[in-house]
Short mmCIF file of C-alpha atoms in Angstrom, two decimals:
data_model
loop_
_atom_site.label_atom_id
_atom_site.label_comp_id
_atom_site.label_asym_id
_atom_site.label_seq_id
_atom_site.Cartn_x
_atom_site.Cartn_y
_atom_site.Cartn_z
CA MET A 63 -7.59 43.66 19.48
CA LYS A 64 -9.72 40.55 19.02
CA THR A 65 -12.27 40.70 16.21
CA ILE A 66 -15.23 38.33 16.11
CA LEU A 67 -16.26 38.16 12.45
CA PRO A 68 -19.48 36.73 11.01
CA SER A 69 -19.41 32.97 10.56
CA ARG A 70 -21.74 29.98 10.83
CA THR A 71 -21.94 30.32 14.60
CA SER A 72 -23.43 33.32 16.38
CA SER A 73 -20.96 36.13 16.97
CA LEU A 74 -22.73 36.96 20.23
CA ALA A 75 -22.33 33.38 21.47
CA ARG A 76 -18.61 33.62 20.74
CA LEU A 77 -18.47 36.97 22.53
CA ASN A 78 -20.01 35.35 25.60
CA ARG A 79 -17.21 32.77 25.63
CA VAL A 80 -14.59 35.53 25.37
CA LEU A 81 -16.11 37.52 28.24
CA SER A 82 -16.33 34.39 30.38
CA GLY A 83 -12.55 33.91 30.12
CA LYS A 84 -9.89 34.87 32.64
CA ALA A 85 -9.14 38.19 30.95
CA PHE A 86 -12.50 39.51 32.14
CA ASP A 87 -12.68 37.77 35.56
CA ASN A 88 -12.86 40.98 37.59
CA ALA A 89 -14.50 43.16 34.96
CA ARG A 90 -17.46 45.38 35.68
CA PHE A 91 -19.47 46.11 32.55
CA PHE A 92 -21.27 49.28 31.53
CA ILE A 93 -23.23 49.23 28.24
CA LEU A 94 -23.44 52.49 26.27
CA VAL A 95 -26.58 52.81 24.14
CA ASP A 96 -28.77 55.39 22.48
CA GLU A 97 -32.56 55.28 22.36
CA ASN A 98 -32.59 53.16 19.21
CA THR A 99 -30.14 50.52 20.39
CA TYR A 100 -31.71 50.45 23.85
CA ASN A 101 -35.05 49.49 22.32
CA HIS A 102 -34.00 47.34 19.36
CA CYS A 103 -30.60 45.83 20.11
CA LEU A 104 -30.02 45.65 23.85
CA PRO A 105 -32.63 42.90 24.49
CA ARG A 106 -30.93 40.62 21.92
CA LEU A 107 -27.50 41.33 23.37
CA ILE A 108 -28.54 40.57 26.95
CA ALA A 109 -30.42 37.43 25.93
CA SER A 110 -27.38 36.13 24.02
CA VAL A 111 -24.49 37.19 26.26
CA GLU A 112 -25.04 35.94 29.78
CA ARG A 113 -21.88 37.64 31.03
CA LEU A 114 -23.49 41.04 30.37
CA GLN A 115 -26.75 40.43 32.17
CA GLU A 116 -25.62 42.28 35.32
CA SER A 117 -24.34 45.30 33.37
CA GLU A 118 -25.30 48.89 34.06
CA PHE A 119 -26.64 50.99 31.19
CA LEU A 120 -25.67 54.45 29.99
CA GLU A 121 -27.99 56.14 27.47
CA VAL A 122 -27.12 59.12 25.24
CA PRO A 123 -28.92 60.99 22.42
CA VAL A 124 -29.17 59.46 18.96
CA GLY A 125 -26.75 60.55 16.22
CA GLU A 126 -23.99 63.13 15.96
CA GLU A 127 -25.48 65.13 18.84
CA CYS A 128 -23.93 62.65 21.28
CA LYS A 129 -20.37 63.29 20.04
CA ASP A 130 -19.94 66.29 22.31
CA ILE A 131 -17.51 66.98 25.13
CA ALA A 132 -20.41 67.83 27.47
CA ILE A 133 -21.89 64.35 26.91
CA ALA A 134 -18.50 62.74 27.47
CA SER A 135 -18.09 64.71 30.70
CA GLN A 136 -21.50 63.52 31.92
CA LEU A 137 -20.54 59.93 31.23
CA TRP A 138 -17.22 60.31 33.08
CA GLN A 139 -19.12 61.74 36.07
CA THR A 140 -21.63 58.87 36.00
CA LEU A 141 -18.80 56.33 35.98
CA LEU A 142 -17.11 58.14 38.85
CA ASP A 143 -20.35 58.30 40.87
CA SER A 144 -20.78 54.57 40.25
CA ASN A 145 -17.29 53.87 41.65
CA ALA A 146 -16.15 52.44 38.32
CA ASP A 147 -12.47 51.44 38.63
CA ARG A 148 -9.67 50.47 36.22
CA ASN A 149 -11.33 47.06 35.68
CA THR A 150 -14.33 48.76 34.13
CA VAL A 151 -15.23 47.67 30.59
CA LEU A 152 -17.38 49.98 28.49
CA VAL A 153 -19.44 48.05 25.94
CA ASN A 154 -20.44 50.30 23.04
CA LEU A 155 -23.64 49.02 21.43
CA GLY A 156 -24.52 51.12 18.41
CA GLY A 157 -23.35 52.74 15.23
CA GLY A 158 -20.32 54.90 14.55
CA CYS A 159 -21.42 57.72 16.83
CA ILE A 160 -21.72 55.39 19.83
CA THR A 161 -18.39 53.65 19.18
CA ASP A 162 -16.66 57.03 18.62
CA LEU A 163 -18.07 58.45 21.86
CA GLY A 164 -17.63 55.27 23.88
CA GLY A 165 -14.05 54.79 22.77
CA PHE A 166 -13.28 58.42 23.65
CA VAL A 167 -14.80 58.06 27.12
CA ALA A 168 -12.95 54.78 27.73
CA ALA A 169 -9.65 56.34 26.61
CA GLY A 170 -10.01 59.25 29.02
CA TYR A 171 -11.45 57.59 32.13
CA LYS A 172 -8.80 56.64 34.70
CA ARG A 173 -6.22 57.25 31.92
CA GLY A 174 -7.76 54.45 29.90
CA VAL A 175 -10.10 51.52 30.56
CA ARG A 176 -11.04 48.69 28.20
CA HIS A 177 -13.90 48.98 25.77
CA ILE A 178 -15.72 46.58 23.48
CA ASN A 179 -17.39 47.66 20.26
CA ILE A 180 -20.54 45.87 19.14
CA PRO A 181 -21.55 47.75 15.97
CA THR A 182 -25.24 47.61 15.09
CA THR A 183 -25.03 49.43 11.75
CA LEU A 184 -23.37 48.36 8.53
CA ILE A 185 -21.09 51.39 8.56
CA GLY A 186 -19.99 50.41 12.06
CA MET A 187 -19.36 46.79 11.11
CA VAL A 188 -17.17 47.54 8.10
CA ASP A 189 -15.48 50.74 9.26
CA ALA A 190 -16.28 52.85 12.31
CA ALA A 191 -15.97 50.22 15.05
CA ILE A 192 -12.61 48.94 13.78
CA GLY A 193 -9.23 50.58 14.18
CA GLY A 194 -9.13 52.36 17.52
CA LYS A 195 -9.91 55.88 16.35
CA THR A 196 -12.17 57.71 18.80
CA ALA A 197 -13.45 61.24 18.31
CA LEU A 198 -15.83 64.02 19.25
CA ASN A 199 -17.01 66.93 17.13
CA LEU A 200 -16.04 70.51 17.91
CA ASN A 201 -18.14 73.55 16.96
CA GLY A 202 -19.72 71.75 14.01
CA SER A 203 -16.43 70.35 12.69
CA LYS A 204 -16.35 66.58 12.59
CA ASN A 205 -13.95 64.44 14.64
CA GLN A 206 -11.65 67.25 15.75
CA VAL A 207 -10.88 65.91 19.26
CA GLY A 208 -9.97 62.32 19.92
CA PHE A 209 -7.62 59.52 20.95
CA PHE A 210 -6.19 56.36 19.49
CA HIS A 211 -7.53 53.69 21.86
CA GLN A 212 -7.90 50.17 20.48
CA PRO A 213 -10.96 48.20 21.61
CA ALA A 214 -10.27 44.99 23.51
CA THR A 215 -12.77 43.23 21.26
CA VAL A 216 -14.93 44.05 18.26
CA CYS A 217 -17.94 41.77 17.80
CA ILE A 218 -19.66 41.92 14.40
CA GLU A 219 -23.13 40.39 14.52
CA PRO A 220 -25.00 40.91 11.20
CA ALA A 221 -28.33 40.00 12.84
CA PHE A 222 -28.48 43.58 14.14
CA LEU A 223 -28.85 44.81 10.56
CA ASP A 224 -32.44 43.54 10.66
CA THR A 225 -33.28 46.54 12.87
CA LEU A 226 -32.14 49.11 10.29
CA PRO A 227 -34.03 51.00 7.58
CA ASP A 228 -32.61 50.79 4.05
CA SER A 229 -31.29 54.35 4.33
CA GLU A 230 -29.02 53.33 7.20
CA VAL A 231 -27.75 50.26 5.36
CA LEU A 232 -26.93 52.58 2.45
CA ASN A 233 -24.47 54.50 4.61
CA GLY A 234 -22.44 51.35 5.09
CA VAL A 235 -22.63 50.42 1.41
CA PHE A 236 -20.61 53.51 0.49
CA GLU A 237 -17.90 52.64 3.03
CA MET A 238 -17.78 49.13 1.54
CA LEU A 239 -17.39 50.56 -1.95
CA LYS A 240 -14.54 52.73 -0.70
CA THR A 241 -12.78 49.84 1.02
CA PHE A 242 -13.05 47.56 -2.00
CA LEU A 243 -11.95 50.35 -4.36
CA ILE A 244 -8.67 50.66 -2.48
CA GLY A 245 -8.29 47.05 -1.31
CA ASP A 246 -10.01 44.47 -3.52
CA PRO A 247 -11.02 45.32 -7.11
CA VAL A 248 -12.73 41.93 -7.53
CA LEU A 249 -15.05 42.46 -4.57
CA TYR A 250 -15.60 46.04 -5.71
CA GLY A 251 -16.85 44.78 -9.06
CA ARG A 252 -19.02 42.17 -7.38
CA LEU A 253 -20.61 44.73 -5.06
CA CYS A 254 -21.19 47.22 -7.91
CA GLN A 255 -22.95 44.57 -9.95
CA MET A 256 -25.16 43.58 -7.01
CA LEU A 257 -26.20 47.20 -6.49
CA LEU A 258 -26.83 47.82 -10.19
CA ASN A 259 -29.00 44.70 -10.22
CA GLY A 260 -31.05 46.13 -7.36
CA THR A 261 -29.75 43.70 -4.73
CA PHE A 262 -29.57 45.50 -1.41
CA GLU A 263 -29.02 42.60 0.97
CA ILE A 264 -25.34 42.66 1.86
CA LEU A 265 -23.84 39.19 2.21
CA HIS A 266 -22.18 38.27 5.47
CA ASP A 267 -19.01 37.12 3.73
CA MET A 268 -18.64 40.55 2.12
CA ILE A 269 -18.99 42.22 5.52
CA ALA A 270 -16.27 39.94 6.91
CA SER A 271 -14.00 40.58 3.89
CA CYS A 272 -14.43 44.35 4.20
CA ALA A 273 -13.63 44.25 7.92
CA GLU A 274 -10.56 42.10 7.27
CA ILE A 275 -9.22 44.61 4.74
CA LYS A 276 -9.51 47.43 7.25
CA ILE A 277 -7.95 45.34 10.03
CA ALA A 278 -4.95 44.54 7.81
CA ILE A 279 -4.46 48.22 6.92
CA VAL A 280 -4.74 49.33 10.55
CA LYS A 281 -2.15 46.74 11.64
CA GLN A 282 0.35 48.28 9.23
CA ASP A 283 -0.23 51.81 10.56
CA PRO A 284 -2.17 51.91 13.86
CA ARG A 285 -1.44 55.61 14.50
CA ASP A 286 -2.55 56.81 11.07
CA LEU A 287 0.87 58.18 10.11
CA GLY A 288 1.06 56.82 6.58
CA THR A 289 -0.51 53.79 4.90
CA ARG A 290 -3.72 53.93 6.92
CA ARG A 291 -4.59 57.25 5.34
CA ILE A 292 -5.74 55.40 2.21
CA LEU A 293 -8.94 54.73 4.18
CA ASN A 294 -9.72 58.44 3.86
CA LEU A 295 -10.63 58.17 0.17
CA GLY A 296 -13.58 60.54 -0.27
CA HIS A 297 -13.54 61.68 3.35
CA THR A 298 -11.93 65.12 2.95
CA PHE A 299 -14.79 66.06 0.66
CA GLY A 300 -17.32 63.88 2.50
CA HIS A 301 -16.86 65.32 5.98
CA ALA A 302 -17.16 68.87 4.63
CA ILE A 303 -20.22 68.00 2.53
CA GLU A 304 -21.84 66.38 5.56
CA ALA A 305 -21.13 69.34 7.85
CA TYR A 306 -22.32 71.85 5.25
CA SER A 307 -25.59 69.98 4.75
CA HIS A 308 -26.35 70.21 8.48
CA GLN A 309 -25.60 73.94 8.73
CA ASN A 310 -27.23 75.52 5.70
CA ASN A 311 -30.95 74.65 5.63
CA GLN A 312 -30.40 71.84 3.15
CA LYS A 313 -31.52 68.26 3.52
CA PRO A 314 -29.01 66.90 6.07
CA LEU A 315 -26.85 64.13 4.65
CA ALA A 316 -25.89 61.08 6.67
CA HIS A 317 -22.18 60.35 6.98
CA GLY A 318 -22.09 57.42 4.56
CA GLN A 319 -24.01 59.23 1.84
CA ALA A 320 -21.80 62.30 2.20
CA VAL A 321 -18.72 60.08 1.90
CA GLY A 322 -20.27 58.45 -1.18
CA ILE A 323 -20.55 61.87 -2.82
CA GLY A 324 -17.04 62.71 -1.61
CA ILE A 325 -15.68 59.59 -3.30
CA LEU A 326 -17.26 60.76 -6.55
CA CYS A 327 -15.42 64.10 -6.20
CA ALA A 328 -12.16 62.29 -5.43
CA LEU A 329 -12.52 60.02 -8.46
CA TYR A 330 -13.26 63.05 -10.66
CA LEU A 331 -9.98 64.64 -9.53
CA SER A 332 -8.19 61.29 -9.86
CA VAL A 333 -9.04 61.22 -13.55
CA ARG A 334 -7.70 64.74 -14.03
CA LYS A 335 -4.63 64.63 -11.78
CA LEU A 336 -3.51 60.99 -11.86
CA GLY A 337 -4.87 59.66 -15.13
CA LEU A 338 -7.37 57.27 -13.56
CA ASP A 339 -9.36 55.41 -16.22
CA PRO A 340 -12.54 57.51 -16.77
CA ALA A 341 -14.53 54.27 -17.00
CA ILE A 342 -13.98 53.78 -13.25
CA LEU A 343 -15.43 57.22 -12.56
CA ASP A 344 -18.36 56.56 -14.90
CA ARG A 345 -19.19 53.22 -13.30
CA TYR A 346 -19.03 54.65 -9.79
CA ARG A 347 -21.24 57.58 -10.85
CA THR A 348 -23.79 55.14 -12.31
CA VAL A 349 -23.88 53.15 -9.05
CA THR A 350 -24.10 56.29 -6.92
CA THR A 351 -26.94 57.86 -8.90
CA LYS A 352 -28.87 54.61 -8.53
CA LEU A 353 -28.55 54.87 -4.75
CA VAL A 354 -28.86 58.60 -3.97
CA SER A 355 -29.87 61.89 -5.54
CA LEU A 356 -26.71 63.87 -6.17
CA PRO A 357 -26.76 67.46 -4.87
CA HIS A 358 -26.48 70.36 -7.31
CA TYR A 359 -23.94 72.83 -5.92
CA THR A 360 -23.51 76.48 -6.83
CA LEU A 361 -20.40 78.62 -6.42
CA ARG A 362 -21.88 79.89 -3.17
CA ASP A 363 -22.18 76.30 -1.92
CA THR A 364 -18.58 75.54 -2.84
CA LYS A 365 -17.46 78.48 -0.71
CA GLY A 366 -19.23 77.01 2.32
CA ILE A 367 -17.92 73.50 1.72
CA LEU A 368 -14.38 74.81 1.25
CA SER A 369 -14.56 76.53 4.63
CA TYR A 370 -15.03 73.11 6.24
CA MET A 371 -12.39 71.45 4.08
CA ARG A 372 -9.81 74.00 5.28
CA GLN A 373 -10.37 72.67 8.82
CA ASP A 374 -9.73 69.03 7.89
CA LYS A 375 -7.20 67.46 10.25
CA LYS A 376 -5.36 65.78 7.36
CA ASN A 377 -4.30 69.14 5.90
CA ALA A 378 -0.65 70.17 6.12
CA GLY A 379 1.47 73.17 5.20
CA GLY A 380 -1.62 75.29 4.60
CA GLU A 381 -2.72 72.91 1.83
CA ILE A 382 -5.84 70.78 1.56
CA ARG A 383 -4.71 67.16 1.23
CA CYS A 384 -6.76 64.36 -0.33
CA VAL A 385 -6.50 60.67 -1.10
CA LEU A 386 -6.89 60.03 -4.81
CA LEU A 387 -6.84 56.87 -6.91
CA GLN A 388 -4.27 56.08 -9.59
CA GLU A 389 -6.09 52.86 -10.43
CA GLN A 390 -8.30 50.41 -8.56
CA GLY A 391 -6.31 49.10 -5.62
CA ALA A 392 -3.68 51.85 -5.97
CA PRO A 393 -4.57 54.88 -3.83
CA VAL A 394 -2.22 57.84 -3.39
CA ILE A 395 -2.21 59.70 -0.07
CA ASP A 396 -1.54 63.31 0.91
CA LEU A 397 -1.99 64.89 -2.51
CA ALA A 398 -2.35 68.67 -2.38
CA VAL A 399 -5.52 69.84 -4.11
CA ASP A 400 -6.03 73.53 -4.82
CA GLU A 401 -9.30 75.32 -4.26
CA ASN A 402 -10.10 75.75 -7.93
CA GLU A 403 -9.82 71.99 -8.42
CA ILE A 404 -12.13 71.44 -5.46
CA ARG A 405 -14.71 73.89 -6.83
CA ASP A 406 -14.53 72.18 -10.22
CA ALA A 407 -15.15 68.74 -8.70
CA LEU A 408 -18.10 69.94 -6.60
CA LEU A 409 -19.72 71.72 -9.54
CA LYS A 410 -19.30 68.73 -11.89
CA ILE A 411 -20.67 65.88 -9.74
CA SER A 412 -24.35 66.30 -10.56
#
């Protein structure tokens, strides 16, 4: 996988040079977009990357709705009807939902064609577009069907962030906090201080650093069999919190915000189970409450959230498994957490 990180020269200009090389001589490009990226991002991409100007476009619904096997099947049929062959390259222009869906479709078509991820959201740039995980949702449960299929190239162009509302940038901020918590305590402290000071403009060097941390972790464990699982800090709680918010007449939570709340739950349990310094929990709680309103859960809510946590693909031996933190930069994977501990964490976060 080649990753084009932010630098002084345009990432899109560097992508054009890559696509003009011999590796893509016979490639036929299809660009996967949703309504938002079609309107706000595609014109910039086409204007900057000459090699993509003859591409065909595939448009899907915005958000998690697109991560459905019926949508994937429609895309496969469209590629087939267009006589797309093994030299097809699917260019995924969008956030995590688009890169998840596009990677899945590329992995399945003709037993695997190349794909390129061009994330347009902060959460995509620092997390979702990197690492080769592709997934669809199944009956309301997140990311239950998928492949490992590494993109040929990931191109991170921060200029696309100009198209986003603050709420969408916030989703990526929580993934950055997670990555720095497990991978770089210095950058974690720097980002916390920026957020506490009210600075919401994420610096390009921090985006590049966050992406580099994830790339290094993925290289150690591309199939997610061990070390890579540290990236799931907060996600066992977060995925369940997100799914529950979309099913129970509450205000639906975006993925990043749900993960942010999930990290708070994980840090709470880290203090109790692993002796994490409570000051780390307190600081993270202070940052989080500055960014989002924490939900107030009842015992009835915890029952619903637990039902989703029991379906988490990281579980084993009938136990719910979580990533917790012994100290900053020292995560512990695959810790069994019982249901009473989970209820306690959910009830104590607000």
